[in-house]
PDB file of C-alpha atoms in Angstrom:
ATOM      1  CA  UNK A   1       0.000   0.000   0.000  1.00 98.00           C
ATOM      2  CA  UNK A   2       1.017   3.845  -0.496  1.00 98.00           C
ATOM      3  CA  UNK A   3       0.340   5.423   2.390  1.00 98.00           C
ATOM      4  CA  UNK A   4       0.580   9.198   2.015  1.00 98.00           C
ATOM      5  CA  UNK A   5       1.901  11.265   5.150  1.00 98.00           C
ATOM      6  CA  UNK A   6       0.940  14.476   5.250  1.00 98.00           C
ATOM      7  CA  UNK A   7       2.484  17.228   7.953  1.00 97.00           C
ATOM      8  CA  UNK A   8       4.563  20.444   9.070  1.00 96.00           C
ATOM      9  CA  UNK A   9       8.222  21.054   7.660  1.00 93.00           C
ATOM     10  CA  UNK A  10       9.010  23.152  10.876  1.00 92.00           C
ATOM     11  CA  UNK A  11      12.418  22.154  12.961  1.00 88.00           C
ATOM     12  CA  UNK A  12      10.704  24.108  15.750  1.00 94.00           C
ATOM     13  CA  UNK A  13       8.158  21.686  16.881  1.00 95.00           C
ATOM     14  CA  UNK A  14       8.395  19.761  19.567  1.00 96.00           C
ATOM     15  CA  UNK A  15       9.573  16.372  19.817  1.00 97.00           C
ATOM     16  CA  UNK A  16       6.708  14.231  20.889  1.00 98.00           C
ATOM     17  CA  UNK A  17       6.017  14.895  17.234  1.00 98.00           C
ATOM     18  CA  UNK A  18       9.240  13.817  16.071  1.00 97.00           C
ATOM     19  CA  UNK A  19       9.448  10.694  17.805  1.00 98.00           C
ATOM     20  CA  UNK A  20       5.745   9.856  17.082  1.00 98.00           C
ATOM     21  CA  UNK A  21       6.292  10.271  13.112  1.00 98.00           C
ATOM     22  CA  UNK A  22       9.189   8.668  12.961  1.00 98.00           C
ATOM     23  CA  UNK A  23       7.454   5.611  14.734  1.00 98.00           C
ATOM     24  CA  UNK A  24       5.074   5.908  11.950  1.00 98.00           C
ATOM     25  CA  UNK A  25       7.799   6.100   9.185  1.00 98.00           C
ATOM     26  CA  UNK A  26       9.007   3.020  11.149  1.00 98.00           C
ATOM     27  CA  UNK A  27       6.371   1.319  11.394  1.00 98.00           C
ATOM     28  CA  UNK A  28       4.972   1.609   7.321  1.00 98.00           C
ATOM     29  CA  UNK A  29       8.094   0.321   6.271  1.00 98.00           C
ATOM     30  CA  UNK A  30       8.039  -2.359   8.444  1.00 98.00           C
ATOM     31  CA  UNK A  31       5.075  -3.639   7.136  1.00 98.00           C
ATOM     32  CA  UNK A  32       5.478  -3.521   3.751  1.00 98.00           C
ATOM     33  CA  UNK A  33       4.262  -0.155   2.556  1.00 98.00           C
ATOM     34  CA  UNK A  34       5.426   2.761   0.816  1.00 98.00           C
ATOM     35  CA  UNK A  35       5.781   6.109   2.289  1.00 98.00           C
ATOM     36  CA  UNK A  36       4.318   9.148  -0.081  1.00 98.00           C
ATOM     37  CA  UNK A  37       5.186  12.648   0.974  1.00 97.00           C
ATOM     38  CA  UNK A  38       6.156  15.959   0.476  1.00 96.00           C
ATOM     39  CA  UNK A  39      10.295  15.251   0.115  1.00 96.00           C
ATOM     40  CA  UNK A  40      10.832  17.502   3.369  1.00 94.00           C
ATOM     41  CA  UNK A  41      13.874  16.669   5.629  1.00 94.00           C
ATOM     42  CA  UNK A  42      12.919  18.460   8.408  1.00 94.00           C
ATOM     43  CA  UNK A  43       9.716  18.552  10.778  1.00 95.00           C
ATOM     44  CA  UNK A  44       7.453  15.448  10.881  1.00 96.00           C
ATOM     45  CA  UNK A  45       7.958  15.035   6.943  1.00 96.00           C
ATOM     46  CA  UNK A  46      11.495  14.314   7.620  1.00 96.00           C
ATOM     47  CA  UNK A  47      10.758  12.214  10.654  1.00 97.00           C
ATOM     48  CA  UNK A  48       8.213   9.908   9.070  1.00 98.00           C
ATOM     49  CA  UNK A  49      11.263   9.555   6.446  1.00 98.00           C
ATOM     50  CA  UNK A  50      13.986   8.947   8.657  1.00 97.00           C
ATOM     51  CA  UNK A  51      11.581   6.115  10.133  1.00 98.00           C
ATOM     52  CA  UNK A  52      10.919   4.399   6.967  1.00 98.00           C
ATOM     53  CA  UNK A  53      14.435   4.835   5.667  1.00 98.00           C
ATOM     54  CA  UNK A  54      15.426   2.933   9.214  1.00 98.00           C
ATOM     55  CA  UNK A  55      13.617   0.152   7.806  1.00 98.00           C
ATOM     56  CA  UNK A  56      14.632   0.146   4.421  1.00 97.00           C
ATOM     57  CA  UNK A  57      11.277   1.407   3.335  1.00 97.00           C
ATOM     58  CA  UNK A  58      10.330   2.519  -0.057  1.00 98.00           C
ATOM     59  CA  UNK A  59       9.958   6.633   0.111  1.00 98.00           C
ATOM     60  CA  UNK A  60       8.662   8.480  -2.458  1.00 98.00           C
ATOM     61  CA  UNK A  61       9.289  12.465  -2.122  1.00 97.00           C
ATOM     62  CA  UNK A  62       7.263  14.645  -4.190  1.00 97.00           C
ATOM     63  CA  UNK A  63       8.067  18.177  -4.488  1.00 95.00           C
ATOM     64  CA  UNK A  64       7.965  21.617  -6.284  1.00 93.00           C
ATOM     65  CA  UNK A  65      10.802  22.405  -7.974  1.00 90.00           C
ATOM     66  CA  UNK A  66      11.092  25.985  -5.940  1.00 89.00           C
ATOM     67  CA  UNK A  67      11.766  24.115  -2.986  1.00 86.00           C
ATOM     68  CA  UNK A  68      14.852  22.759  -3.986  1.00 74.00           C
ATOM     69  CA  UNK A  69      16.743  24.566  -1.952  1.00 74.00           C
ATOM     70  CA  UNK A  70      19.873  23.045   0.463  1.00 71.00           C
ATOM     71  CA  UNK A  71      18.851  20.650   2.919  1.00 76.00           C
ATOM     72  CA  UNK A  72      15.421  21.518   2.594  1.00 86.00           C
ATOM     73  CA  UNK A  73      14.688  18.152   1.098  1.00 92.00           C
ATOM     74  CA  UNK A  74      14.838  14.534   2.394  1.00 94.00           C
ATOM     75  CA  UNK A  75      18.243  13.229  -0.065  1.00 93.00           C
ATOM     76  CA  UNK A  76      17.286   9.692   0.921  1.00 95.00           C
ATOM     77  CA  UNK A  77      14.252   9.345  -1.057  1.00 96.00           C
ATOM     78  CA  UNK A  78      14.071   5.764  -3.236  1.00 97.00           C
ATOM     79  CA  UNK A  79      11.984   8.315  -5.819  1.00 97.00           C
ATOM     80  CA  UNK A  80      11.680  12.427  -6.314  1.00 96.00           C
ATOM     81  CA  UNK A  81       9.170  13.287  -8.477  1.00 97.00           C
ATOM     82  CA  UNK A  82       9.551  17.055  -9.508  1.00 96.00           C
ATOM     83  CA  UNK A  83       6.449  19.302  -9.790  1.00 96.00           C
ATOM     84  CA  UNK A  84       5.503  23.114 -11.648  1.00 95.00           C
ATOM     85  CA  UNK A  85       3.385  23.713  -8.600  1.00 94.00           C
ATOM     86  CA  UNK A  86       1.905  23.016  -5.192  1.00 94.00           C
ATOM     87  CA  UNK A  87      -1.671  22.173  -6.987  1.00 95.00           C
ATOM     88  CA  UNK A  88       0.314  19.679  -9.476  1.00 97.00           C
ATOM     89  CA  UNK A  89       2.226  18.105  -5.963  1.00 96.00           C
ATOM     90  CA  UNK A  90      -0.979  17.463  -4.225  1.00 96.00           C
ATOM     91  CA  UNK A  91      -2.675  16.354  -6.997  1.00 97.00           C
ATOM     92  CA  UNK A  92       0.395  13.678  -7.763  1.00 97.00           C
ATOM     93  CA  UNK A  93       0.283  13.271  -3.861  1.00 97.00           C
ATOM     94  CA  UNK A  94      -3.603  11.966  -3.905  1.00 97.00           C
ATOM     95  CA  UNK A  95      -3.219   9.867  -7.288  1.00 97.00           C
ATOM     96  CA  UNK A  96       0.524   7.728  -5.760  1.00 98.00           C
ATOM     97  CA  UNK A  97      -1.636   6.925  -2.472  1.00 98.00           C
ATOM     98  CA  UNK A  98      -3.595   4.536  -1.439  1.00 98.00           C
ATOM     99  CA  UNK A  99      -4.542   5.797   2.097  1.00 98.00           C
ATOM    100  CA  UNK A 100      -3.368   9.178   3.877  1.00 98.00           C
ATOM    101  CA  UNK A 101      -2.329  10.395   7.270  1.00 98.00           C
ATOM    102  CA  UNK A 102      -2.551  13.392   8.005  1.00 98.00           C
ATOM    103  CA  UNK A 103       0.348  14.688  11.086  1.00 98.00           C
ATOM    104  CA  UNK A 104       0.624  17.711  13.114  1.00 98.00           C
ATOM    105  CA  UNK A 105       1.269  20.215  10.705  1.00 97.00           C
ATOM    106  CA  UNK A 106       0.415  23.888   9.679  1.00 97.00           C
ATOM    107  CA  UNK A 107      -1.844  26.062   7.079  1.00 96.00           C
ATOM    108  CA  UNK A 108      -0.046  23.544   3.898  1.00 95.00           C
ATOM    109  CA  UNK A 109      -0.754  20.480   6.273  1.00 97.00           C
ATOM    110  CA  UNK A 110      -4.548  21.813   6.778  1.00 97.00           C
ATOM    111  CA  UNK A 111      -4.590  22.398   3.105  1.00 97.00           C
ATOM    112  CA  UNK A 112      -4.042  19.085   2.100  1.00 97.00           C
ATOM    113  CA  UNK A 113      -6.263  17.399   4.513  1.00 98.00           C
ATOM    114  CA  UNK A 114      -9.181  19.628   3.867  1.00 96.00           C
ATOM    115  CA  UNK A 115      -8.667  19.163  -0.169  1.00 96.00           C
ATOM    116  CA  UNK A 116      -8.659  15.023   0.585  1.00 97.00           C
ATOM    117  CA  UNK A 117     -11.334  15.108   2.787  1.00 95.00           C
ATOM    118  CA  UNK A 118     -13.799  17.056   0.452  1.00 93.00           C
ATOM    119  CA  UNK A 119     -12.344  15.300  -2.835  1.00 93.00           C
ATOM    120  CA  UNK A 120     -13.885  11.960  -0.391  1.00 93.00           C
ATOM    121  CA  UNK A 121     -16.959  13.262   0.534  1.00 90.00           C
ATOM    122  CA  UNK A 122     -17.627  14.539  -3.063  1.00 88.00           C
ATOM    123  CA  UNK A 123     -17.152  10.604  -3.976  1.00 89.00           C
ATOM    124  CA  UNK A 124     -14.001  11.162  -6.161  1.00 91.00           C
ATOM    125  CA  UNK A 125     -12.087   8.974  -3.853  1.00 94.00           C
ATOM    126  CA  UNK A 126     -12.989   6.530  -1.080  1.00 95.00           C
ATOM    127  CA  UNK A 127      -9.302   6.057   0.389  1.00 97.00           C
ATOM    128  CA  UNK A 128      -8.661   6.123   3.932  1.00 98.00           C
ATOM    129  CA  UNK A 129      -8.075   9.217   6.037  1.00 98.00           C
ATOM    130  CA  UNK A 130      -6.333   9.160   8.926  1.00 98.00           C
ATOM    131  CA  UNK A 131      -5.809  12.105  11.376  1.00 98.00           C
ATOM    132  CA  UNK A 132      -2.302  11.235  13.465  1.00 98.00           C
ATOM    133  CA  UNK A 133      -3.625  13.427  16.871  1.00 98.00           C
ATOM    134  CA  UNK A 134      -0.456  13.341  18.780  1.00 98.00           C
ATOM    135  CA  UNK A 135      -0.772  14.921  21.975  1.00 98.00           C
ATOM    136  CA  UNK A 136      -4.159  16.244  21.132  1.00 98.00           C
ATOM    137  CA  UNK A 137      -3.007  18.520  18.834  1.00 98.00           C
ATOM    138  CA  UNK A 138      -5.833  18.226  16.339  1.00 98.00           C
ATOM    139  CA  UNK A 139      -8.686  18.724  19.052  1.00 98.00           C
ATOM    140  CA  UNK A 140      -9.640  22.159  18.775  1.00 98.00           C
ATOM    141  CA  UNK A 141     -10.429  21.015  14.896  1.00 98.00           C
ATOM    142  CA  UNK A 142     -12.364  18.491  15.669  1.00 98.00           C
ATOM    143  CA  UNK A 143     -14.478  20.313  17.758  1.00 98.00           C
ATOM    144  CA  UNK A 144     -14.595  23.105  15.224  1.00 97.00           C
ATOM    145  CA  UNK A 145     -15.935  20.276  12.913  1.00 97.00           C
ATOM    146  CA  UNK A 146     -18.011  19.253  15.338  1.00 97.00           C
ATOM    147  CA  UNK A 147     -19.739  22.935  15.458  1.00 97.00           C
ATOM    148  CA  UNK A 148     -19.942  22.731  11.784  1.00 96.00           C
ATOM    149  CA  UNK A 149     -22.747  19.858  12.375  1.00 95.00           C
ATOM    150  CA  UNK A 150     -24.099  21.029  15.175  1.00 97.00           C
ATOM    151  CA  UNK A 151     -25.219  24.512  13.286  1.00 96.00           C
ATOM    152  CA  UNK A 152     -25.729  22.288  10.025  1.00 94.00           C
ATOM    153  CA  UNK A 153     -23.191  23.319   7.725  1.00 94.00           C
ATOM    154  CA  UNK A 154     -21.851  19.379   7.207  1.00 90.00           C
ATOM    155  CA  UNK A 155     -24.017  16.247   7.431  1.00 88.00           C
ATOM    156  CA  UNK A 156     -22.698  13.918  10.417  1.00 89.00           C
ATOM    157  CA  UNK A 157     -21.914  11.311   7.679  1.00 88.00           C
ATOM    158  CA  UNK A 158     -19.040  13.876   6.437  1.00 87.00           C
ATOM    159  CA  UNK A 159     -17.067  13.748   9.981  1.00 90.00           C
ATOM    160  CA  UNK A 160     -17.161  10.003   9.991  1.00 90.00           C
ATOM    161  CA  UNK A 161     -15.486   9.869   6.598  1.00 94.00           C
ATOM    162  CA  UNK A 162     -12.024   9.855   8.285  1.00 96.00           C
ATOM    163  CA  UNK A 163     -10.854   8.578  11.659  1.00 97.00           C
ATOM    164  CA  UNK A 164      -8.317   9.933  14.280  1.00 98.00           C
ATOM    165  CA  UNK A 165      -5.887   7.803  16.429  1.00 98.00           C
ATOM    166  CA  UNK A 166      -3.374   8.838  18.718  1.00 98.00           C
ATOM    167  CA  UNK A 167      -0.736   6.367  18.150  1.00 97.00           C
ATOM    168  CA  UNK A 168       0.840   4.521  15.032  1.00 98.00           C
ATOM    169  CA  UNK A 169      -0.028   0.534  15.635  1.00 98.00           C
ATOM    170  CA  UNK A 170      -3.859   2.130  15.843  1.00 98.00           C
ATOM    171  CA  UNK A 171      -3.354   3.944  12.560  1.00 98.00           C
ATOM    172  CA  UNK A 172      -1.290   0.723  10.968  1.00 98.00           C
ATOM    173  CA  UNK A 173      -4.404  -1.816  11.791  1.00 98.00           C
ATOM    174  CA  UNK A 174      -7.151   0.640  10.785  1.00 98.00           C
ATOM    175  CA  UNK A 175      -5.408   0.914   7.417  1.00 98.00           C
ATOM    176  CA  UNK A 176      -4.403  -2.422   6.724  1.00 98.00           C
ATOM    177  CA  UNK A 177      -8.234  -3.462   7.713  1.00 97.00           C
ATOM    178  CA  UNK A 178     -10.009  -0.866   5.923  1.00 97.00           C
ATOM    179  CA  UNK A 179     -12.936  -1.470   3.749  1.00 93.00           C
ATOM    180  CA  UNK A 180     -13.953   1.703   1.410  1.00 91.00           C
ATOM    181  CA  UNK A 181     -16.702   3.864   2.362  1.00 75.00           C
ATOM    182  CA  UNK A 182     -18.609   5.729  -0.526  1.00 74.00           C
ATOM    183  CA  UNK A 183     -20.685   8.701   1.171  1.00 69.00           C
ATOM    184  CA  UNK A 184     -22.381   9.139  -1.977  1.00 69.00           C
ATOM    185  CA  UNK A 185     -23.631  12.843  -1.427  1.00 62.00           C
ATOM    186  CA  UNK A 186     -26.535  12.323  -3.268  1.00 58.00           C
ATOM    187  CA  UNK A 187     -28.454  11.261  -0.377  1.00 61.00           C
ATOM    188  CA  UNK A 188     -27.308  14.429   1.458  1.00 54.00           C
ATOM    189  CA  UNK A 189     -28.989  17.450   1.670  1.00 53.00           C
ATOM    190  CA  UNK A 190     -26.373  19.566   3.093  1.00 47.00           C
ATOM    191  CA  UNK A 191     -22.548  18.689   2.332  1.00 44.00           C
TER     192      UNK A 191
END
C-alpha cells in the first residue's frame, strides 16, 4: 500500500512529534508499505522519512521544484518526483496513495487534509483518512468540525469519513483493515 503522510516542515516543533512520526515512518516500512510525501527533511515530513528509511522502506518524495533549496529536502528518497506547482504536488500526492495520514502540521498540512477530505466526501475517492492526533493537537479542529454539524453546515456522515488515532499501531491496523466507504452525497442534503 502507499500510504501518504501528510504534515509540518518546521524544525521548531516539539519532539513528541518527532518521535511519534518517525514511529510511523518506522512502522509503514516495516510492514510492507510505501511512504508518499512531500520530500521535506525536516519537521514530521522528515521524521516519518527517517523512520521508513530505518527500515529500508520505499519513500517516495514529491516536491515543487522551488523548494529545492539546500537541505530543505529529504536526499534519501528511493523516488523524487519534480512538480511546476503546489496544486500539481498534491494532486500527484492523492493519485501515488492509497490511504493518507494526516500529522501535526500547519496552514499547507490543513490544506491538504481539507482538499482530501472534500475530494472523499464529493465521492471522487474513497481512500482512507487518517488524522495522526499526537498529543491532542488536532482537538480544537475536531471540535470546530463538530460545530460545523451542530449549526448544520456538514451532514454527520461527512465527519465520519475519516478517523483519528493517537498512536501509530492504531493507525497501521485501521489501514491495513479498511474497507472503502462511498458517502455518496446524493443522499445528502447539506454537504
Amino acid at each position: 500500500m502507499n500510504i501518504c503522510v501528510y504534515g509540518a516542515s518546521s524544525n521548531l516543533i516539539d519532539e513528541v512529534y518527532i518521535s511519534a512520526c518517525e514511529d510511523l515512518g518506522r512502522k509503514i516500512a516495516k510492514n510492507g508499505h510505501t511512504l508518499i510525501f512531500g520530500c521535506g527533511s525536516a519537521g514530521v515530513m522528515g521524521a516519518s522519512a527517517r523512520g521508513a528509511k530505518e527500515e529500508g522502506g520505499e519513500i517516495v518524495g514529491i516536491t515543487p521544484t522551488f523548494f529545492n533549496v539546500d537541505g530543505m529536502l529529504f536526499e534519501d528518497c528511493t523516488q523524487v518526483i519534480r512538480t511546476e506547482t503546489m496544486r500539481e504536488r498534491k494532486k500527484i500526492l492523492e493519485e501515488k496513495s492509497d490511504a493518507f495520514i494526516v500529522g501535526p502540521g500547519g496552514i499547507g498540512t490543513f490544506d491538504e487534509f481539507f482538499e482530501i477530505l472534500t475530494l472523499k466526501q464529493l465521492s471522487r475517492h474513497t481512500k482512507a483518512i487518517v488524522i495522526f492526533n499526537i498529543n491532542h493537537y488536532y482537538d480544537e479542529l475536531l471540535a470546530f468540525l463538530d460545530k460545523a454539524v451542530k449549526e448544520e453546515f456538514l451532514k454527520d456522515e461527512c465527519i465520519h469519513i475519516f478517523e483519528v488515532f493517537d498512536n501509530a499501531d492504531d493507525i497501521m491496523n485501521y489501514l491495513e483493515s479498511y474497507k472503502p466507504v462511498d458517502l455518496n452525497i446524493l443522499n445528502l442534503k447539506n454537504i
